[in-house]
Structures are given as C-alpha cells and as structure tokens.
Amino acid sequence: QKEVEQNSGPLSVPEGAIASLNCTYSDRGSQSFFWYRQYSGKSPELIMFIYSNGDKEDGRFTAQLNKASQYVSLLIRDSQPSDSATYLCAGPGTALIFGKGTTLSVSS
Amino acid sequence: GAGVSQSPSNKVTEKGKDVELRCDPISGHTALYWYRQSLGQGLEFLIYFQGNSAPDKSGLPSDRFSAERTGGSVSTLTIQRTQQEDSAVYLCASILQGTGPSPLHFGNGTRLTVT
C-alpha cells in the first residue's frame, strides 16, 4: 500500500518567518512529488513539483526531495497571512496519492 | 474548455437515493481522476481513467460506487443507495500526460449532502 504521510498541524508561524512543511512516503520507486495548496472551501491548486534529489526554488517556495530518506518538504520564506491554507503533498504513480495535508496559519 | 467543469456544484439527496456526478475535463487531457474529501480531511483517491479505461479503481469504497468515462472526455460518478457517510465533496481532476511530471487540474467539486 503506497502511503503519503503528513503532520496535520496546525503549524503556526509569525509573518515573515520561514514555514517548513514535511511529507514522508512509503514507495521507494516514487519518482516525482507535487505540493498543492488548498484554501478553505476551495479546490487544491498546484504550487510546485519536484522529481530530482535536492532543492527546487520558485519565488518564496523551495521544495526539497530526499529519495534515500523518503521525504519531501516545502519551505515558505517570508510567510504572509495569505499563505494560511492547507498544504497537500501528493505522491507519484498513475494514482496520485495525497497526504492528509498540513494546515498552516500565518499570523500578522 | 478553459478548466475542469463539475456539475452539480451542490447536491442534497435523501438516504437511499441514487446520484450522478458529472465531470467535464480540460479538452485534450488524457487522464481523469476522482477524489473524495470529507470535512476537514485529505483527498481520498477513488478511481483513475486513462482514456475510457479505468486501470485503477481500487479506491472505490463499495460496490455502490461506479464510474465511467465516454469518448475520452466526460466522466460520471454514480453512487447508488446513498448513505449519510457518502456526504463529502467529490473532486474531479484531469491531467495531460506527457514525458515529464504533469500536474492535476481540479474542478470546483460537487458537495454532496445525504440527509
């Protein structure tokens, strides 16, 4: 059974801080991962994906993938109140498996 | 179309009735997924279509749930003899599969309430 695990939170950070979100997965054959953001009452929207070991940066967001340790993380620099949402990690394969999501709260 | 379209956006039904949920994916997208999201929970995978075939239907909760896709486009998720635990938001997503990682494009979902 392929699984994607996330700490449900909530994770609370002050405005301007770095928020660190983590995800672990069970399938060693996994190749690529996606981070989605979901605002309350809305559908998930893609933030970024990563498929190579190491870091991938896009603006204030950095995704990190460590295949040996089977974890993927998302760092949000200079966190803003508008970043307050649930962040979902999705594993690869034909059936994209989502973690339960981590709720982030950024206080101003 | 411009995006993934789902209908109805809201559906209230009585326990025991059948319901049909429709998903119209982005034109040209080859794969289509159905997920269920209960209140405060994550996305639960239901079924995946590649063209009109469903290589993975392992997430369907019971035999009351079925889905089909016709013409490589529109998909219908049918729930027979609905139960209160079926109440959730049902999300459809489509994807254009290519040589690299492709993101899911989600519809706005159908909120199903079984009374």
Coordinates of C-alpha atoms in Angstrom, one line a residue:
Chain A
Q1 CA 0.0 0.0 0.0
K2 CA 1.6 3.2 -1.1
E3 CA 1.2 5.9 1.6
V4 CA 2.0 9.6 1.9
E5 CA 2.2 10.9 5.4
Q6 CA 2.0 14.5 6.6
N7 CA 1.7 16.1 10.0
S8 CA -1.8 17.6 10.1
G9 CA -0.7 20.6 12.2
P10 CA -1.8 23.2 12.7
L11 CA 1.5 24.8 12.1
S12 CA 1.6 28.4 13.3
V13 CA 4.3 30.9 12.2
P14 CA 4.5 34.7 12.5
E15 CA 4.5 36.8 9.4
G16 CA 7.9 37.0 7.8
A17 CA 9.1 33.7 9.2
I18 CA 10.0 30.5 7.4
A19 CA 7.3 27.8 7.4
S20 CA 8.6 24.2 6.9
L21 CA 6.2 21.5 5.8
N22 CA 7.2 17.9 5.6
C23 CA 5.9 14.8 3.9
T24 CA 7.2 11.2 4.0
Y25 CA 6.3 8.4 1.6
S26 CA 6.5 4.6 1.5
D27 CA 7.1 3.8 -2.1
R28 CA 10.8 3.7 -2.8
G29 CA 10.1 3.7 -6.6
S30 CA 8.4 7.0 -6.4
Q31 CA 9.7 9.5 -8.9
S32 CA 8.0 12.8 -8.5
F33 CA 6.0 14.8 -6.0
F34 CA 3.7 17.6 -6.0
W35 CA 2.8 20.3 -3.5
Y36 CA -0.8 21.7 -3.6
R37 CA -2.3 24.5 -1.6
Q38 CA -6.0 24.4 -0.6
Y39 CA -7.8 27.3 0.8
S40 CA -10.9 26.6 2.9
G41 CA -13.8 25.7 0.7
K42 CA -11.7 25.7 -2.5
S43 CA -10.1 23.1 -4.7
P44 CA -6.4 22.3 -4.5
E45 CA -4.1 24.4 -6.6
L46 CA -0.6 23.4 -7.7
I47 CA 2.3 25.2 -6.1
M48 CA 5.2 23.2 -7.5
F49 CA 6.5 19.7 -8.3
I50 CA 9.9 18.1 -7.8
Y51 CA 11.4 14.9 -9.2
S52 CA 15.1 15.2 -8.7
N53 CA 17.0 14.9 -5.4
G54 CA 17.9 18.2 -3.9
D55 CA 16.2 21.6 -3.9
K56 CA 14.0 23.4 -6.3
E57 CA 13.2 27.0 -5.8
D58 CA 10.3 29.1 -7.2
G59 CA 10.0 32.5 -5.7
R60 CA 9.4 32.3 -1.9
F61 CA 8.8 28.5 -2.2
T62 CA 11.5 25.8 -2.1
A63 CA 10.8 22.1 -2.4
Q64 CA 13.3 19.6 -1.2
L65 CA 13.4 15.9 -2.1
N66 CA 15.5 13.2 -0.4
K67 CA 14.8 9.9 -2.0
A68 CA 17.2 8.0 0.3
S69 CA 15.3 9.1 3.3
Q70 CA 11.9 9.1 1.5
Y71 CA 10.8 12.6 2.4
V72 CA 9.9 15.7 0.6
S73 CA 9.5 19.1 2.2
L74 CA 8.2 22.6 1.3
L75 CA 9.8 25.7 2.7
I76 CA 7.9 29.0 2.5
R77 CA 10.1 32.0 3.1
D78 CA 8.8 35.4 4.3
S79 CA 5.5 33.8 5.2
Q80 CA 2.4 36.0 4.6
P81 CA -1.1 35.8 6.1
S82 CA -2.3 34.9 2.6
D83 CA -0.2 31.7 2.8
S84 CA -2.6 30.5 5.5
A85 CA -4.1 27.3 4.0
T86 CA -3.8 23.6 4.0
Y87 CA -0.8 22.2 2.1
L88 CA -1.1 18.8 0.5
C89 CA 1.7 16.6 -0.6
A90 CA 1.0 14.2 -3.5
G91 CA 3.0 11.1 -4.4
P92 CA 3.5 9.8 -7.8
G93 CA 2.3 7.0 -9.9
T94 CA -0.7 6.6 -12.0
A95 CA -3.0 7.1 -9.0
L96 CA -1.8 10.2 -7.3
I97 CA -1.9 9.6 -3.6
F98 CA -2.4 12.7 -1.4
G99 CA -1.3 13.1 2.2
K100 CA -4.0 14.4 4.6
G101 CA -2.5 17.9 4.5
T102 CA -0.8 20.3 6.9
T103 CA -2.8 23.4 8.0
L104 CA -0.6 26.5 8.1
S105 CA -1.6 29.6 9.9
V106 CA 0.5 32.8 9.4
S107 CA -0.2 35.5 12.0
S108 CA 0.3 39.1 11.2
Chain B
G1 CA -13.0 24.1 -22.1
A2 CA -11.0 26.5 -20.1
G3 CA -11.0 24.4 -17.0
V4 CA -12.4 21.2 -15.4
S5 CA -16.1 21.6 -15.0
Q6 CA -18.2 19.6 -12.5
S7 CA -21.9 19.5 -12.0
P8 CA -23.9 19.9 -10.0
S9 CA -22.0 22.1 -7.6
N10 CA -24.2 21.1 -4.8
K11 CA -26.5 18.1 -4.4
V12 CA -28.7 17.3 -1.5
T13 CA -30.3 13.9 -1.6
E14 CA -32.2 11.6 0.7
K15 CA -30.6 8.4 2.1
G16 CA -31.2 5.5 -0.3
K17 CA -31.5 7.5 -3.5
D18 CA -29.0 7.3 -6.4
V19 CA -27.0 10.3 -7.5
E20 CA -24.9 11.0 -10.6
L21 CA -22.0 13.4 -10.5
R22 CA -20.5 14.7 -13.8
C23 CA -17.0 15.8 -14.7
D24 CA -16.1 17.5 -17.9
P25 CA -12.2 17.6 -18.1
I26 CA -10.0 20.0 -19.9
S27 CA -10.1 19.4 -23.6
G28 CA -7.3 17.0 -24.7
H29 CA -6.5 15.8 -21.2
T30 CA -6.0 12.1 -21.4
A31 CA -6.3 11.1 -17.8
L32 CA -9.1 11.8 -15.3
Y33 CA -9.2 11.3 -11.6
W34 CA -12.0 11.2 -9.0
Y35 CA -11.3 12.1 -5.3
R36 CA -13.5 12.4 -2.3
Q37 CA -12.8 14.9 0.5
S38 CA -14.8 14.7 3.8
L39 CA -15.0 17.7 6.0
G40 CA -11.6 18.5 7.5
Q41 CA -10.0 15.5 5.8
G42 CA -7.5 15.0 3.0
L43 CA -8.2 13.8 -0.5
E44 CA -9.2 10.2 -0.8
F45 CA -8.4 8.6 -4.2
L46 CA -11.4 6.9 -5.8
I47 CA -10.7 6.0 -9.4
Y48 CA -8.5 6.9 -12.3
F49 CA -9.2 6.8 -16.0
Q50 CA -6.7 6.7 -18.9
G51 CA -8.9 7.3 -21.9
N52 CA -12.1 5.4 -21.3
S53 CA -10.4 2.6 -19.3
A54 CA -10.0 2.6 -15.5
P55 CA -6.7 0.9 -14.7
D56 CA -7.1 1.7 -11.1
K57 CA -10.4 1.7 -9.3
S58 CA -9.0 0.5 -6.0
G59 CA -10.3 3.5 -4.1
L60 CA -14.0 3.0 -4.7
P61 CA -15.4 2.5 -1.2
S62 CA -18.0 -0.1 -2.1
D63 CA -19.9 -1.7 -4.9
R64 CA -22.5 1.2 -4.6
F65 CA -19.9 3.4 -6.3
S66 CA -19.2 3.2 -10.0
A67 CA -17.8 5.4 -12.7
E68 CA -17.5 5.6 -16.4
R69 CA -15.9 7.8 -19.0
T70 CA -17.0 8.0 -22.5
G71 CA -15.3 9.4 -25.6
G72 CA -12.2 10.0 -23.6
S73 CA -13.9 13.0 -22.2
V74 CA -16.9 13.4 -19.8
S75 CA -17.0 11.1 -16.8
T76 CA -19.9 10.2 -14.5
L77 CA -19.5 9.0 -10.9
T78 CA -22.6 7.2 -9.7
I79 CA -23.5 6.4 -6.1
Q80 CA -26.3 4.0 -5.6
R81 CA -28.4 3.8 -2.4
T82 CA -26.6 6.7 -0.9
Q83 CA -25.7 6.7 2.8
Q84 CA -25.0 9.5 5.2
E85 CA -21.3 8.7 5.2
D86 CA -21.2 9.4 1.5
S87 CA -21.6 13.1 2.3
A88 CA -18.4 14.8 1.1
V89 CA -17.0 17.0 -1.6
Y90 CA -16.3 15.0 -4.7
L91 CA -13.4 16.4 -6.7
C92 CA -12.5 15.6 -10.3
A93 CA -9.2 16.4 -11.9
S94 CA -7.7 15.9 -15.3
I95 CA -4.1 15.7 -16.5
L96 CA -2.3 15.9 -19.8
Q97 CA 0.2 13.1 -19.5
G98 CA 3.4 13.7 -21.3
T99 CA 7.1 12.9 -20.9
G100 CA 7.5 14.7 -17.6
P101 CA 5.6 15.3 -14.4
S102 CA 2.2 16.7 -15.1
P103 CA 0.0 18.5 -12.5
L104 CA -3.6 17.7 -11.8
H105 CA -6.1 20.4 -12.7
F106 CA -9.0 20.3 -10.3
G107 CA -12.6 21.2 -10.8
N108 CA -14.6 23.1 -8.2
G109 CA -16.1 19.9 -6.8
T110 CA -19.6 18.7 -6.1
R111 CA -20.7 19.0 -2.5
L112 CA -22.9 16.0 -1.8
T113 CA -25.1 16.0 1.3
V114 CA -27.1 12.9 2.2
T115 CA -29.9 13.5 4.6

